[in-house]
Tab-separated table of C-alpha atoms in Angstrom:
chain	number	residue	atom	x	y	z
A	270	UNK	CA	0.000	0.000	0.000
A	271	UNK	CA	1.302	3.479	-0.838
A	272	UNK	CA	2.050	5.659	2.159
A	273	UNK	CA	-0.746	8.174	2.608
A	274	UNK	CA	1.574	10.768	4.158
A	275	UNK	CA	3.138	11.426	0.757
A	276	UNK	CA	0.270	13.484	-0.603
A	277	UNK	CA	1.532	13.935	-4.165
A	278	UNK	CA	2.006	10.186	-4.477
A	279	UNK	CA	-1.140	9.229	-2.568
A	280	UNK	CA	-3.187	11.442	-4.907
A	281	UNK	CA	-2.330	9.038	-7.738
A	282	UNK	CA	-3.672	5.943	-5.953
A	283	UNK	CA	-7.030	6.049	-7.804
A	284	UNK	CA	-5.143	5.790	-11.104
A	285	UNK	CA	-2.345	3.418	-10.059
A	286	UNK	CA	-4.057	1.277	-7.443
A	287	UNK	CA	-2.638	0.542	-4.027
A	288	UNK	CA	-0.564	-2.486	-4.902
A	289	UNK	CA	3.060	-2.709	-3.759
A	290	UNK	CA	5.284	-0.668	-6.049
A	291	UNK	CA	2.606	1.760	-7.200
A	292	UNK	CA	4.470	4.683	-5.641
A	293	UNK	CA	7.577	3.874	-7.658
A	294	UNK	CA	5.662	4.287	-10.911
A	295	UNK	CA	4.289	7.640	-9.774
A	296	UNK	CA	7.759	8.892	-8.845
A	297	UNK	CA	9.281	7.685	-12.115
A	298	UNK	CA	6.511	9.348	-14.137
A	299	UNK	CA	7.102	12.522	-12.112
A	300	UNK	CA	10.802	12.309	-12.966
A	301	UNK	CA	9.911	12.313	-16.670
A	302	UNK	CA	7.602	15.284	-16.129
A	303	UNK	CA	10.438	17.152	-14.389
A	304	UNK	CA	12.701	16.549	-17.399
A	305	UNK	CA	9.954	17.801	-19.733
A	306	UNK	CA	9.361	20.881	-17.578
A	307	UNK	CA	13.100	21.677	-17.570
A	308	UNK	CA	13.153	21.378	-21.353
A	309	UNK	CA	10.115	23.635	-21.792
A	310	UNK	CA	11.308	26.332	-19.394
A	311	UNK	CA	14.832	26.535	-20.809
A	312	UNK	CA	13.566	26.351	-24.394
A	313	UNK	CA	11.180	29.270	-23.831
A	314	UNK	CA	13.883	31.368	-22.173
A	315	UNK	CA	16.962	30.597	-24.265
A	316	UNK	CA	15.965	28.472	-27.263
A	317	UNK	CA	15.876	24.819	-28.294
A	318	UNK	CA	19.522	24.037	-27.567
A	319	UNK	CA	19.186	25.353	-24.031
A	320	UNK	CA	16.041	23.283	-23.622
A	321	UNK	CA	17.843	20.149	-24.759
A	322	UNK	CA	20.769	20.886	-22.442
A	323	UNK	CA	18.505	21.522	-19.451
A	324	UNK	CA	16.564	18.314	-20.063
A	325	UNK	CA	19.803	16.370	-20.385
A	326	UNK	CA	21.243	17.839	-17.176
A	327	UNK	CA	18.099	16.960	-15.205
A	328	UNK	CA	17.797	13.502	-16.772
A	329	UNK	CA	21.437	12.652	-15.977
A	330	UNK	CA	21.632	14.283	-12.560
A	331	UNK	CA	22.723	11.661	-10.014
A	332	UNK	CA	20.463	13.178	-7.368
A	333	UNK	CA	17.413	13.265	-9.650
A	334	UNK	CA	18.007	9.724	-10.908
A	335	UNK	CA	18.668	8.417	-7.408
A	336	UNK	CA	15.577	9.995	-5.905
A	337	UNK	CA	13.508	8.784	-8.857
A	338	UNK	CA	14.073	5.238	-7.645
A	339	UNK	CA	12.659	5.908	-4.174
A	340	UNK	CA	9.107	6.548	-3.062
A	341	UNK	CA	9.637	10.075	-1.787
A	342	UNK	CA	7.786	13.295	-2.463
A	343	UNK	CA	10.899	15.197	-3.625
A	344	UNK	CA	10.692	14.218	-7.295
A	345	UNK	CA	6.905	14.700	-7.629
A	346	UNK	CA	7.294	18.046	-5.867
A	347	UNK	CA	10.024	19.199	-8.263
A	348	UNK	CA	7.949	18.039	-11.221
A	349	UNK	CA	4.918	19.914	-9.915
A	350	UNK	CA	7.004	23.075	-9.435
A	351	UNK	CA	8.353	22.771	-12.964
A	352	UNK	CA	4.875	22.286	-14.389
A	353	UNK	CA	3.448	25.264	-12.474
A	354	UNK	CA	6.397	27.407	-13.625
A	355	UNK	CA	5.843	26.266	-17.229
A	356	UNK	CA	2.119	27.016	-16.928
A	357	UNK	CA	2.951	30.454	-15.535
A	358	UNK	CA	5.468	31.180	-18.296
A	359	UNK	CA	3.005	30.083	-20.984
A	360	UNK	CA	0.284	32.254	-19.419
A	361	UNK	CA	2.447	35.358	-19.878
A	362	UNK	CA	1.870	35.136	-23.641
A	363	UNK	CA	-1.893	35.383	-23.280
A	364	UNK	CA	-4.029	38.292	-22.256
A	365	UNK	CA	-4.354	38.424	-18.465
A	366	UNK	CA	-7.214	36.294	-17.201
A	367	UNK	CA	-8.363	36.374	-13.613
A	368	UNK	CA	-9.254	32.677	-13.558
A	369	UNK	CA	-5.836	31.634	-14.854
A	370	UNK	CA	-4.073	33.874	-12.352
A	371	UNK	CA	-6.133	32.535	-9.462
A	372	UNK	CA	-5.518	28.936	-10.569
A	373	UNK	CA	-1.753	29.503	-10.782
A	374	UNK	CA	-1.839	31.188	-7.354
A	375	UNK	CA	-3.774	28.291	-5.824
A	376	UNK	CA	-1.391	25.769	-7.393
A	377	UNK	CA	1.626	27.691	-6.060
A	378	UNK	CA	0.040	27.926	-2.608
A	379	UNK	CA	-0.708	24.195	-2.613
A	380	UNK	CA	2.895	23.455	-3.555
A	381	UNK	CA	4.108	25.664	-0.701
A	382	UNK	CA	1.741	23.907	1.714
A	383	UNK	CA	3.206	20.538	0.699
A	384	UNK	CA	6.824	21.671	0.818
A	385	UNK	CA	7.726	25.201	2.020
A	386	UNK	CA	10.846	25.328	-0.171
A	387	UNK	CA	8.525	25.444	-3.165
A	388	UNK	CA	7.981	29.110	-2.321
A	389	UNK	CA	11.196	29.711	-4.252
A	390	UNK	CA	8.916	29.998	-7.311
A	391	UNK	CA	7.310	33.191	-6.030
A	392	UNK	CA	10.216	35.671	-6.443
A	393	UNK	CA	10.772	34.544	-10.036
A	394	UNK	CA	7.059	34.889	-10.794
A	395	UNK	CA	6.917	38.354	-9.242
A	396	UNK	CA	10.022	39.442	-11.173
A	397	UNK	CA	8.547	38.200	-14.455
A	398	UNK	CA	5.256	39.993	-13.781
A	399	UNK	CA	7.003	43.239	-12.822
A	400	UNK	CA	8.847	43.448	-16.129
A	401	UNK	CA	6.858	44.912	-19.024
A	402	UNK	CA	6.235	42.516	-21.890
A	403	UNK	CA	7.306	44.873	-24.651
A	404	UNK	CA	6.454	44.323	-28.294
A	405	UNK	CA	8.523	41.198	-28.826
A	406	UNK	CA	6.769	38.200	-30.397
A	407	UNK	CA	7.919	35.878	-27.591
A	408	UNK	CA	6.820	38.028	-24.669
A	409	UNK	CA	7.127	35.335	-21.986
A	410	UNK	CA	10.633	34.344	-23.039
A	411	UNK	CA	11.710	37.998	-23.196
A	412	UNK	CA	10.269	38.673	-19.739
A	413	UNK	CA	11.963	35.620	-18.301
A	414	UNK	CA	15.316	36.533	-19.881
A	415	UNK	CA	15.110	40.068	-18.441
A	416	UNK	CA	14.058	38.695	-15.026
A	417	UNK	CA	17.124	36.437	-14.941
């Protein structure tokens, strides 16, 4: 049975079942999502080669690979942070929508409730919002580059 104290993993029990080893599959899928999120974020900020390099670094990181073999909430948490950051970055290209902003805020708050270190997303989000978009075609990438 999956440990219910690992909320990000326990949330997947309806899809994976509660058989022994189900948590491992959730963590490994989360590891793949973290690699995809790293690719998307770096690609939007610095181009396709940076995206490929970021994905490769995450995929080959000894820490990431090692933790992906254990039923821990670290890898699902990093994947969730990457996905929320990617969602936020993609939302910068669209016209501001209250519902999208509230949803991203709730997702960020939920991540912080699960693991307080996830609040590290907030300064980057605030910096990206504080910088004007300008007239560039890739507004989110330009904002992110200026925020860095």
